[in-house]
Coordinates of C-alpha atoms in Angstrom, one line a residue:
Chain A
M1 CA -4.0 25.5 125.5
I2 CA -5.7 27.5 128.4
P3 CA -8.5 29.8 127.0
R4 CA -7.6 33.4 128.4
P5 CA -10.9 35.0 130.2
E6 CA -13.0 37.6 128.6
T7 CA -12.4 40.4 130.8
G8 CA -8.3 40.0 130.4
S9 CA -8.8 41.1 126.8
A10 CA -11.6 44.2 127.9
A11 CA -9.0 45.2 130.4
R12 CA -6.3 44.8 127.8
A13 CA -9.2 47.5 125.2
L14 CA -9.5 49.5 127.8
L15 CA -5.5 50.1 128.5
L16 CA -4.7 50.4 124.6
L17 CA -8.0 52.5 124.1
L18 CA -6.4 54.8 127.3
L19 CA -2.8 54.6 125.8
F20 CA -3.9 56.2 122.8
L21 CA -5.7 58.7 124.2
L22 CA -3.1 59.7 126.3
A23 CA -0.9 60.3 122.9
A24 CA -3.5 61.8 120.9
G25 CA -5.4 63.3 123.3
P26 CA -2.9 66.2 123.4
L27 CA -2.8 66.4 120.0
L28 CA -6.3 66.3 119.3
L29 CA -6.4 69.6 121.6
L30 CA -3.9 71.5 120.1
L31 CA -5.7 70.9 115.9
L32 CA -9.2 71.9 117.9
L33 CA -7.6 74.9 119.1
S34 CA -5.4 75.9 116.3
F35 CA -8.2 75.4 113.7
G36 CA -10.9 77.3 116.3
E37 CA -12.5 80.5 117.5
G38 CA -14.3 81.3 119.5
W39 CA -13.7 78.7 122.3
F40 CA -14.5 79.3 125.6
W41 CA -15.3 77.9 128.6
P42 CA -17.7 75.7 129.3
A43 CA -18.5 75.4 125.5
L44 CA -17.2 71.7 124.7
L45 CA -16.1 72.3 121.1
P46 CA -15.2 76.0 119.1
A47 CA -17.7 78.2 118.3
E48 CA -17.3 77.8 114.3
F49 CA -13.2 77.0 112.6
S50 CA -11.1 78.2 110.5
G51 CA -7.0 78.2 109.2
S52 CA -7.0 82.3 110.0
A53 CA -3.8 81.5 112.4
W54 CA -2.2 79.1 110.5
G55 CA -2.5 81.9 107.7
S56 CA -0.9 84.5 110.4
L57 CA 1.8 82.6 111.1
A58 CA 2.8 81.1 107.3
S59 CA 2.4 84.9 106.1
G60 CA 3.9 88.1 106.6
A61 CA 6.5 88.9 109.5
S62 CA 5.5 86.5 111.4
G63 CA 5.7 83.6 108.2
T64 CA 9.6 85.0 108.1
R65 CA 10.8 84.6 111.5
L66 CA 8.8 81.4 111.8
L67 CA 10.3 80.3 108.6
R68 CA 13.9 81.3 109.8
A69 CA 13.6 79.8 113.4
A70 CA 12.6 76.6 111.3
L71 CA 15.1 76.6 109.1
N72 CA 17.6 76.9 112.4
S73 CA 15.5 74.0 114.5
L74 CA 16.5 71.7 111.2
L75 CA 20.0 72.6 110.6
L76 CA 20.3 72.6 114.1
G77 CA 18.8 69.0 114.5
L78 CA 20.5 67.7 111.6
S79 CA 24.0 68.9 112.7
T80 CA 23.4 67.6 116.1
G81 CA 22.2 64.3 114.7
L82 CA 25.0 63.7 112.5
L83 CA 27.8 64.9 114.5
A84 CA 26.3 62.6 117.9
S85 CA 26.2 59.7 116.0
L86 CA 29.5 60.0 114.2
L87 CA 31.1 60.9 117.3
A88 CA 29.4 58.3 119.4
L89 CA 30.0 55.4 117.2
P90 CA 33.5 55.1 118.1
L91 CA 33.3 56.6 121.8
G92 CA 30.2 53.7 122.4
R93 CA 32.1 51.3 121.0
Q94 CA 35.2 51.6 123.4
L95 CA 32.7 52.5 125.8
A96 CA 31.8 49.1 125.6
R97 CA 34.9 47.2 125.3
L98 CA 36.6 49.4 128.4
T99 CA 36.4 46.6 131.8
G100 CA 36.5 48.0 135.3
W101 CA 36.2 51.5 136.8
R102 CA 37.6 52.1 133.5
R103 CA 34.0 51.3 132.4
M104 CA 32.5 52.9 135.5
V105 CA 34.6 56.0 135.2
G106 CA 33.5 55.8 131.1
S107 CA 29.9 55.6 131.8
A108 CA 29.4 58.0 134.3
A109 CA 31.2 60.2 131.5
A110 CA 28.6 59.6 129.1
F111 CA 25.3 59.2 131.8
L112 CA 26.3 62.9 133.3
P113 CA 25.2 65.3 130.4
V114 CA 22.1 62.4 130.3
A115 CA 21.5 62.9 133.9
A116 CA 22.6 66.9 134.5
P117 CA 19.5 69.3 133.7
P118 CA 19.3 70.8 130.7
V119 CA 19.2 74.3 132.7
T120 CA 22.4 73.3 134.8
L121 CA 24.1 72.6 131.7
G122 CA 23.3 76.0 130.1
V123 CA 24.3 77.9 133.3
G124 CA 28.2 75.8 133.4
L125 CA 28.4 76.5 129.6
N126 CA 27.3 80.2 129.5
Y127 CA 30.6 81.3 131.2
T128 CA 33.2 79.4 128.7
F129 CA 30.4 80.3 125.9
L130 CA 30.7 83.9 126.0
V131 CA 34.6 84.0 127.0
S132 CA 35.3 82.1 124.0
G133 CA 33.0 84.5 121.4
L134 CA 30.6 81.6 121.3
G135 CA 27.5 83.0 123.1
G136 CA 24.8 84.1 120.7
S137 CA 26.6 82.0 117.8
F138 CA 24.7 79.6 115.9
I139 CA 28.3 77.2 116.7
G140 CA 27.7 77.9 120.0
V141 CA 23.9 76.6 120.4
L142 CA 24.8 72.9 117.8
L143 CA 27.7 72.5 120.4
A144 CA 25.7 72.6 123.3
H145 CA 23.0 70.6 122.4
L146 CA 25.8 68.3 121.0
I147 CA 26.6 67.3 124.3
P148 CA 23.1 66.1 125.6
A149 CA 23.1 64.4 122.2
L150 CA 26.3 62.8 122.5
G151 CA 25.7 61.7 126.4
Y152 CA 22.5 59.8 124.8
T153 CA 23.5 58.5 121.7
C154 CA 27.2 57.3 123.6
L155 CA 24.8 55.7 125.8
F156 CA 22.8 53.9 122.5
F157 CA 26.0 53.3 120.8
M158 CA 27.8 51.6 124.5
G159 CA 24.0 49.1 124.5
Y160 CA 24.9 48.4 121.0
F161 CA 28.1 47.1 120.8
E162 CA 27.7 45.3 124.0
V163 CA 25.5 43.0 122.2
Y164 CA 27.2 43.0 119.2
D165 CA 28.6 40.0 117.7
D166 CA 32.2 40.4 117.1
R167 CA 32.3 37.2 115.3
L168 CA 30.9 38.4 112.1
D169 CA 33.9 41.0 111.8
E170 CA 36.1 36.9 112.2
A171 CA 34.1 35.2 109.9
A172 CA 35.2 38.4 107.3
L173 CA 38.7 38.5 108.0
T174 CA 39.3 34.9 107.4
L175 CA 37.5 35.2 104.7
G176 CA 39.8 37.3 103.0
A177 CA 38.8 40.6 104.1
S178 CA 41.4 43.6 105.5
R179 CA 41.0 45.1 108.6
A180 CA 40.6 47.7 105.7
Q181 CA 37.6 46.5 103.5
L182 CA 35.7 44.7 106.5
F183 CA 34.5 48.8 107.4
R184 CA 32.1 49.0 103.3
P185 CA 30.7 45.3 103.5
V186 CA 30.4 44.4 106.4
T187 CA 30.1 47.1 109.2
L188 CA 29.4 50.0 107.4
P189 CA 26.1 47.9 106.3
L190 CA 25.8 46.8 110.0
L191 CA 25.9 49.8 111.6
R192 CA 23.3 51.6 108.9
R193 CA 20.1 51.1 111.0
P194 CA 21.6 51.9 115.2
L195 CA 23.4 55.2 113.2
L196 CA 20.1 56.6 111.1
E197 CA 18.5 55.3 115.4
A198 CA 21.1 57.2 116.9
A199 CA 21.1 60.0 114.5
L200 CA 17.0 60.7 114.8
L201 CA 17.9 60.4 118.5
G202 CA 20.4 63.6 118.2
F203 CA 18.1 65.6 116.0
L204 CA 15.4 64.8 118.0
I205 CA 17.2 66.1 121.9
S206 CA 18.4 69.2 119.5
W207 CA 14.8 70.0 117.8
A208 CA 12.6 70.3 121.3
Q209 CA 15.9 71.7 123.0
V210 CA 14.6 75.1 125.2
P211 CA 17.1 76.0 127.9
L212 CA 20.1 75.1 126.5
T213 CA 19.2 77.8 123.4
L214 CA 18.2 80.2 124.8
L215 CA 21.0 80.0 127.6
I216 CA 23.5 79.8 124.9
G217 CA 21.5 81.5 121.8
Q218 CA 21.2 84.6 124.0
G219 CA 18.1 85.8 121.9
L220 CA 20.0 85.6 118.9
V221 CA 19.5 82.5 117.5
S222 CA 15.7 82.0 117.1
T223 CA 15.0 78.5 116.6
L224 CA 11.2 76.4 116.6
P225 CA 11.0 76.3 120.4
L226 CA 11.9 79.5 121.6
E227 CA 9.3 80.8 118.6
L228 CA 6.7 78.8 120.1
L229 CA 7.6 80.0 124.0
S230 CA 6.9 83.2 123.1
Y231 CA 3.4 82.9 121.4
V232 CA 2.4 81.1 124.5
N233 CA 4.1 84.1 126.7
A234 CA 2.4 86.5 124.6
G235 CA -1.0 84.1 125.7
Q236 CA -1.9 83.7 121.8
D237 CA -3.4 80.6 122.1
R238 CA -3.7 79.5 118.7
F239 CA -0.7 80.2 117.5
A240 CA 1.3 78.1 120.0
A241 CA -1.3 75.4 118.8
A242 CA -0.3 75.9 115.3
G243 CA 3.3 76.3 116.0
A244 CA 3.5 72.4 118.7
I245 CA 2.0 71.0 115.5
I246 CA 5.0 71.7 113.5
L247 CA 6.6 71.1 116.2
T248 CA 5.6 67.5 116.3
L249 CA 5.5 66.8 113.1
P250 CA 8.9 65.8 112.7
A251 CA 9.0 64.0 115.9
L252 CA 6.2 61.7 114.4
L253 CA 7.6 61.5 110.8
T254 CA 11.3 60.7 113.1
L255 CA 9.2 57.5 114.8
A256 CA 7.3 56.1 111.3
V257 CA 11.1 56.2 109.6
A258 CA 13.0 54.2 112.5
G259 CA 9.8 51.8 111.8
L260 CA 10.7 51.4 108.7
A261 CA 14.8 51.3 109.3
I262 CA 14.4 48.5 111.8
K263 CA 11.6 46.6 109.3
R264 CA 13.3 46.7 106.6
T265 CA 17.0 46.2 108.2
G266 CA 15.5 44.1 111.4
A267 CA 17.2 40.7 109.7
V268 CA 19.3 39.2 112.1
V269 CA 23.1 37.3 112.5
A270 CA 22.1 33.3 111.0
Chain B
M1 CA 56.5 15.4 105.9
S2 CA 56.3 19.4 105.7
G3 CA 56.8 18.8 101.7
T4 CA 53.5 16.9 101.0
S5 CA 51.6 19.3 103.8
R6 CA 49.3 21.6 103.5
L7 CA 48.9 23.2 107.0
E8 CA 51.7 22.4 109.5
L9 CA 51.9 23.3 112.9
R10 CA 55.5 23.0 115.2
L11 CA 55.2 22.5 118.0
V12 CA 52.3 24.9 118.0
A13 CA 51.9 26.8 121.8
V14 CA 48.6 29.1 122.7
R15 CA 47.7 30.7 125.5
F16 CA 44.4 30.9 127.4
G17 CA 44.3 34.3 128.8
R18 CA 46.6 34.8 131.0
E19 CA 47.3 31.5 131.4
A20 CA 49.6 28.9 129.8
G21 CA 47.1 27.0 127.7
L22 CA 48.5 24.4 124.6
S23 CA 52.0 24.3 124.4
A24 CA 53.7 22.3 121.6
I25 CA 51.2 21.0 119.4
S26 CA 52.8 19.8 115.9
L27 CA 50.2 18.0 113.3
A28 CA 50.9 17.8 109.9
V29 CA 47.5 17.8 107.0
A30 CA 48.4 16.9 103.5
P31 CA 45.6 18.5 100.4
G32 CA 42.6 16.5 100.9
E33 CA 43.2 14.8 104.3
T34 CA 40.8 15.9 106.9
V35 CA 41.5 15.6 110.5
A36 CA 40.0 16.0 113.5
I37 CA 40.8 17.1 116.7
V38 CA 38.8 15.3 119.4
G39 CA 39.0 16.3 123.4
T40 CA 36.9 17.3 126.3
S41 CA 35.2 20.7 126.6
G42 CA 37.5 23.7 127.8
A43 CA 40.5 21.5 126.2
G44 CA 41.5 24.2 124.1
K45 CA 40.2 22.8 121.0
S46 CA 38.6 26.2 119.5
S47 CA 41.1 27.7 120.5
L48 CA 43.9 25.8 118.7
L49 CA 41.9 26.9 115.5
R50 CA 41.5 30.3 116.3
A51 CA 45.0 30.7 116.8
I52 CA 45.6 28.8 113.4
A53 CA 43.3 31.2 111.9
G54 CA 44.9 34.4 113.0
L55 CA 42.1 35.5 115.4
D56 CA 44.0 34.8 118.7
P57 CA 47.8 34.7 119.0
V58 CA 50.1 32.2 118.7
A59 CA 52.8 32.1 121.2
G60 CA 55.1 29.9 120.2
G61 CA 56.3 27.7 117.6
S62 CA 54.8 28.0 114.0
V63 CA 52.0 28.4 111.7
V64 CA 53.0 26.8 107.7
I65 CA 50.5 27.4 105.9
E66 CA 51.4 26.2 101.9
G67 CA 54.9 25.3 103.3
V68 CA 55.0 29.2 104.1
D69 CA 55.4 30.5 107.7
R70 CA 52.5 32.3 109.1
S71 CA 52.2 32.9 112.6
S72 CA 52.4 36.6 112.5
A73 CA 50.1 37.0 108.9
P74 CA 47.0 38.6 109.8
P75 CA 43.7 36.4 109.3
E76 CA 43.2 37.1 105.9
A77 CA 46.4 36.9 104.6
R78 CA 46.7 33.0 106.2
G79 CA 45.1 30.9 103.5
A80 CA 43.1 29.4 106.6
V81 CA 39.2 29.8 106.5
Y82 CA 37.5 29.4 110.1
L83 CA 34.2 28.0 110.4
H84 CA 32.2 29.5 113.3
Q85 CA 30.2 26.4 115.1
T86 CA 27.0 28.9 114.1
P87 CA 26.3 29.9 110.7
L88 CA 27.9 33.9 110.8
L89 CA 25.9 35.0 107.2
F90 CA 26.2 38.5 106.5
P91 CA 22.5 39.0 107.2
H92 CA 22.2 42.4 104.6
L93 CA 23.5 40.3 102.0
S94 CA 21.4 37.5 99.8
V95 CA 22.6 33.9 100.0
A96 CA 24.6 34.6 96.6
E97 CA 26.3 37.5 98.0
N98 CA 27.5 35.6 101.0
I99 CA 29.3 33.2 99.1
A100 CA 30.5 35.5 96.9
F101 CA 32.5 37.8 99.1
P102 CA 35.8 36.0 99.4
L103 CA 35.8 36.4 96.0
R104 CA 34.8 40.2 95.8
V105 CA 37.6 40.9 98.6
R106 CA 40.3 40.0 96.1
R107 CA 39.1 41.8 93.4
V108 CA 38.3 38.4 91.7
D109 CA 36.6 39.7 88.2
A110 CA 32.8 39.8 88.0
M111 CA 32.4 37.1 85.7
A112 CA 34.7 34.6 86.8
I113 CA 33.0 35.3 90.3
A114 CA 29.3 34.7 88.7
K115 CA 31.1 31.6 87.0
R116 CA 32.2 29.9 90.9
V117 CA 29.1 31.2 93.2
D118 CA 26.7 29.2 90.2
E119 CA 29.9 26.3 90.7
V120 CA 29.5 26.0 94.5
L121 CA 25.7 26.7 95.1
E122 CA 24.8 23.6 92.2
K123 CA 27.3 21.6 94.6
L124 CA 26.0 22.3 97.7
R125 CA 22.5 21.8 96.2
L126 CA 22.1 26.0 97.0
G127 CA 20.7 27.5 93.6
S128 CA 16.9 27.3 94.2
L129 CA 17.9 30.1 97.3
R130 CA 20.6 32.2 95.6
D131 CA 18.6 34.9 96.0
R132 CA 17.2 34.5 100.0
D133 CA 18.0 36.8 102.3
P134 CA 19.9 34.3 105.0
A135 CA 17.3 35.5 108.3
T136 CA 14.9 33.2 105.8
L137 CA 16.5 30.5 106.1
S138 CA 16.2 27.2 107.8
G139 CA 19.0 26.1 109.8
G140 CA 20.6 23.8 108.0
Q141 CA 20.4 26.0 105.0
R142 CA 22.6 28.2 106.8
H143 CA 25.3 25.7 107.3
R144 CA 25.2 24.3 103.9
V145 CA 25.3 28.5 102.4
A146 CA 28.0 29.5 104.9
L147 CA 29.8 25.6 103.8
A148 CA 29.7 27.2 100.7
R149 CA 31.1 30.7 101.8
A150 CA 34.1 29.5 103.2
I151 CA 35.0 27.0 100.0
A152 CA 33.8 29.7 97.4
G153 CA 37.5 31.5 97.6
R154 CA 39.0 27.6 97.4
P155 CA 41.3 28.2 100.7
P156 CA 44.0 26.0 100.8
V157 CA 43.0 25.3 104.9
L158 CA 39.8 25.3 106.2
L159 CA 39.2 24.7 109.7
L160 CA 35.8 23.8 110.9
D161 CA 34.7 24.6 114.9
E162 CA 31.8 21.9 115.9
P163 CA 30.1 22.3 113.0
L164 CA 27.8 20.2 113.6
T165 CA 26.8 20.9 117.7
G166 CA 23.4 21.4 118.7
L167 CA 21.2 20.5 115.5
D168 CA 18.9 17.8 115.4
P169 CA 19.2 14.6 113.7
A170 CA 17.8 15.1 110.5
T171 CA 19.9 18.3 110.1
R172 CA 23.5 17.0 111.1
A173 CA 22.7 14.2 108.4
E174 CA 21.9 17.1 105.8
T175 CA 25.1 19.5 107.2
L176 CA 27.5 16.4 107.6
E177 CA 26.6 15.2 103.7
A178 CA 26.9 18.8 102.7
I179 CA 30.6 18.8 104.5
R180 CA 31.6 16.5 102.5
S181 CA 30.2 18.0 99.6
A182 CA 32.6 20.7 100.1
L183 CA 35.8 18.6 100.6
A184 CA 35.2 16.5 97.6
D185 CA 35.0 20.4 96.1
Y186 CA 39.1 20.3 96.1
D187 CA 41.5 19.2 98.1
P188 CA 41.4 21.7 101.2
A189 CA 43.6 20.6 104.3
T190 CA 40.9 20.5 106.7
L191 CA 40.8 20.7 110.1
Y192 CA 38.1 19.3 112.4
V193 CA 37.1 20.0 115.2
T194 CA 34.9 17.7 117.9
H195 CA 33.6 16.5 120.7
D196 CA 32.3 13.6 119.4
L197 CA 33.9 10.5 118.9
A198 CA 31.2 9.5 116.2
E199 CA 31.2 12.2 114.0
A200 CA 34.6 12.2 113.8
G201 CA 34.8 9.0 112.8
S202 CA 32.7 9.7 110.6
I203 CA 34.1 12.1 108.9
A204 CA 38.1 12.4 109.4
D205 CA 41.4 10.8 107.6
R206 CA 42.9 11.1 111.2
I207 CA 41.8 11.4 114.4
G208 CA 44.1 13.9 117.0
V209 CA 43.3 13.7 120.9
L210 CA 43.4 16.9 122.8
L211 CA 43.9 16.1 126.3
A212 CA 45.9 18.2 128.9
A213 CA 47.2 20.9 126.2
E214 CA 49.1 18.3 124.3
I215 CA 47.6 16.1 121.5
Q216 CA 48.6 13.0 122.8
Q217 CA 47.6 10.7 120.2
I218 CA 46.9 11.4 116.1
D219 CA 46.1 7.9 114.5
T220 CA 43.4 6.7 112.1
P221 CA 40.0 6.5 113.1
V222 CA 40.2 2.5 113.3
N223 CA 43.5 2.8 115.2
L224 CA 42.6 5.7 117.3
F225 CA 39.4 3.9 118.6
E226 CA 40.8 0.2 118.8
Q227 CA 44.8 1.0 119.8
P228 CA 44.5 4.1 122.1
A229 CA 48.7 4.9 123.1
S230 CA 47.8 5.9 127.0
A231 CA 45.0 5.3 129.5
A232 CA 44.1 8.9 129.4
V233 CA 43.3 8.1 125.4
A234 CA 41.3 5.2 126.0
E235 CA 39.1 6.1 128.6
F236 CA 38.4 9.4 126.8
V237 CA 37.7 6.9 123.2
G238 CA 35.0 4.8 125.2
F239 CA 37.4 2.5 127.4
S240 CA 35.4 3.5 130.8
N241 CA 35.9 0.9 132.4
R242 CA 39.2 1.0 134.5
I243 CA 40.7 -2.0 137.6
T244 CA 44.0 -0.5 138.7
G245 CA 45.8 -3.6 139.8
E246 CA 50.0 -5.5 139.4
S247 CA 51.1 -7.0 136.5
D248 CA 53.4 -9.8 136.6
G249 CA 53.8 -9.5 133.1
S250 CA 51.6 -12.1 131.7
T251 CA 48.9 -11.9 134.4
F252 CA 47.2 -8.6 136.2
R253 CA 45.7 -9.2 139.3
A254 CA 43.1 -6.4 141.2
G255 CA 41.3 -7.8 144.5
L256 CA 39.0 -11.4 142.8
W257 CA 40.7 -10.6 139.3
E258 CA 43.2 -12.5 137.5
I259 CA 43.4 -12.2 134.1
P260 CA 45.7 -13.7 131.9
L261 CA 47.8 -10.8 129.4
Q262 CA 50.5 -10.5 128.4
T263 CA 52.7 -7.0 129.1
D264 CA 56.2 -5.5 128.0
F265 CA 56.3 -4.3 131.8
T266 CA 55.4 -5.7 135.2
G267 CA 54.3 -3.5 138.3
R268 CA 51.5 -1.0 139.0
A269 CA 49.0 -1.7 136.0
V270 CA 45.7 -0.1 134.6
L271 CA 43.0 -2.4 133.1
L272 CA 40.3 -0.7 130.6
F273 CA 38.0 -1.7 128.5
R274 CA 34.6 -1.0 127.0
P275 CA 30.7 -1.5 128.1
Q276 CA 30.7 -4.0 125.1
S277 CA 33.4 -6.7 126.5
L278 CA 31.6 -6.9 129.3
Y279 CA 28.2 -8.4 129.5
V280 CA 25.4 -10.3 130.7
E281 CA 25.5 -14.3 130.5
D282 CA 24.3 -17.2 132.1
A283 CA 27.3 -19.4 131.4
G284 CA 29.9 -16.2 132.2
E285 CA 32.5 -17.2 134.2
L286 CA 32.3 -13.4 136.3
T287 CA 30.0 -13.5 139.4
G288 CA 28.4 -10.2 140.5
E289 CA 25.0 -8.4 140.4
V290 CA 23.2 -6.0 138.1
L291 CA 22.8 -2.9 139.9
S292 CA 20.9 -0.4 137.7
V293 CA 19.6 -0.4 133.8
A294 CA 19.4 2.6 131.3
H295 CA 18.0 2.0 128.4
S296 CA 19.3 4.1 124.8
P297 CA 18.6 3.4 121.5
Q298 CA 22.0 1.5 121.3
G299 CA 20.5 -1.0 123.9
P300 CA 20.8 -1.3 127.7
R301 CA 23.6 0.0 129.7
L302 CA 23.6 -2.1 133.0
R303 CA 25.9 -0.8 135.8
V304 CA 26.9 -3.8 137.4
K305 CA 29.3 -4.4 140.6
V306 CA 31.6 -7.4 139.0
Q307 CA 34.0 -9.5 141.3
G308 CA 33.8 -6.4 143.9
V309 CA 34.3 -3.6 141.5
E310 CA 31.3 -1.6 139.9
L311 CA 31.7 -1.3 135.9
D312 CA 29.4 -0.6 132.9
A313 CA 27.9 -3.9 130.9
T314 CA 25.7 -4.4 128.3
A315 CA 23.1 -7.2 128.5
S316 CA 24.0 -10.4 126.9
R317 CA 21.8 -11.1 123.5
S318 CA 19.2 -12.8 125.6
G319 CA 17.9 -9.6 127.0
M320 CA 19.3 -10.1 130.8
T321 CA 18.0 -6.7 132.1
E322 CA 16.9 -6.6 135.2
R323 CA 18.8 -6.0 138.2
G324 CA 19.8 -9.1 140.5
D325 CA 22.8 -10.9 140.5
A326 CA 24.2 -12.7 137.1
R327 CA 26.8 -14.4 135.0
F328 CA 29.0 -11.9 133.1
R329 CA 31.7 -12.6 130.4
L330 CA 34.7 -10.2 129.3
D331 CA 35.9 -10.4 126.1
N332 CA 40.3 -10.4 126.7
P333 CA 40.0 -9.0 122.7
G334 CA 38.6 -5.9 124.3
L335 CA 41.7 -5.2 127.3
R336 CA 43.6 -2.6 127.2
I337 CA 46.8 -2.8 129.8
F338 CA 48.9 0.6 130.7
A339 CA 51.1 1.1 132.9
E340 CA 49.9 3.6 135.7
L341 CA 51.7 6.0 135.7

C-alpha cells in the first residue's frame, strides 16, 4: 500500500471546510440577519438578537399573507412533483427505448424545457394562457410549473430506464406473473425510490419557481418566493432573511428524505 | 416420443434479430431428464431457451409442453421457468418472499405457500437465510435462492442458462450441488445450456451439440464424447487434431502419414484425434519435434510437429516436457475418421 502524503489529507480537509462554508455560510448569514437587530457596517455581528422579525412575519396580516403564500407554494410543489413524476415515468421509459433519430428528437423534446430560461417559457406561454383563461389562476401556474418539471423528470427517468434491468421483469414472467401482475409486486417496489426522487425534484423546481409564477400568475397567485421577493424589493432585509430560511427548509428536508430513501432502498439486483 | 416427453421442440426456428438464426430444432425431454445444450458462443443456445420460455418469439415450428402446443402462449402460461445466468433476485423481497413469489402470483393459499417454502429452504440448505435481504447474500447463496425460487412452483420445464459461468471453483461446486438437489426435488424436464463440456457431462443425461444453427448430435455423454457423429461435433468435443488425407477403405494416407483404418467410404477423409491420443514415448513409432510446452492442472500440453503436421500432444508418463526432437505414439482406438464434405 502506498502511504498517502500528509499534504493530500490536509488539502482535502481544507477543501471540505471550504465546501461546507460555501453551503452553510449563506444560511448562517440569513439566520444572523433574521434574528439580528441594529446590524450596521462595519460591525461583524448584530448589536442585539431578537425574534421580532419572525414574530412579525408570523402574526397579523403579513402572517396570514405569508401562510397563504406558503400553502400555495406547498400545494403547487406537491402537485407538480406528483404529476410530473407520474407523467414522466412512462414517457421516460419510452424515451429510453427509442433508437436512432427518434431518440434524438425525443431527448431534444425533453431537454428543451430544461434548457429554455423560465422567463422565455413564461413569455411564450403567457399569451396562450391568457387566451385560454388560465392566466392568473392556480391551475395555470401549476401547468406552467409542470413544463420544466416534466422536462427534468423525463430526463431523470430516461437515465433510470437506460440502466433498468428488464431481466427482473422476465424472471417474474417466467415464474408465472402476468404482465398485469408484474406491476404491483415487482415494478412498483423497484420504482418506489426513483418515483420519490422524481417527485422531490419536481417539488423543488416548483417550490423555487419565480419567473413562471410571476408571468402566468399575474400577481394573483401568491407563492413564498414571490413574497420573499416583495420583502427584498421593499428593503425589509430581516423579513426577507426569515422568508428565505423558510424557503430553504423544504429543500433541506427533501435532501434528507432522498438520502434516507437511498439508504433504505439501496439494495442492488442480486 | 411425444407420449412420454414433457418438453418437445418440433422444428423450432428462432431468429437472431433480423438474421435467420436457428432452424428446425427438434428434441424431446422426458420428465426427470436433463438435456444439456452445448455450443460455441453465439451459437444461439440462450436464444433457444428464451424462445421456449416465451421471452422471444418462435419464428417457426412448435414448443410443446406437457402435450400442449404453447408456441404462442405468454411466458407465464408456458410452465417453463427460465433461470438467467446471473441470479436475478427481487431486491425488495427477503429470501423466503423471493421463493414464495411464483406461488403468490398463482394465488396459492398461504398455508400451502408456507409449507412449500419451508420444504424448498430445507432442500437447498437455505433455512438460515430465510429472512435475509438478497443484497447481503454471497454469490453461491444467490444462485441457490434463485434455484429454490425456480422450483418452488414445481414448473414442468426448467431452463437453466449457463448457471455456473463466471463462478469461482468453490462456488461452482456449491451451485452444481444445489442444481442436483433442485432437480431431485421433483421430475422437471430440464434444458441446461452451457459451453463447458465437463459441466454438461457431469449433470446431463443427454447432451445436444448446437452448431451452425442446428443440433448436430444429441446423445448420452459417453456416446457423444467417444462416438461423435461428424467431424464438426468431434472437433467441438475435443478432437482438436485434424489431418486431411485420403482413405481407400482400409488405410488413411496424408503426406508421410499412413494409418491402417477401416472406413465405409473411400476418397477425401478427415482424421481427428484428441491430444491425449498422441504422446511422447521413447519407443514410439512416429518421429517429430516438440515446439512448445504449456502446463495446466491436467498435465503438460505440447505443441508438436509430427511427420510434417503441427498437432497437440501430451507428455508421456516419463514426463518429457522439453523442446526438441522426440518420438511419439498414436493410440489407434482414439482415432476418428470422417469423409470430407
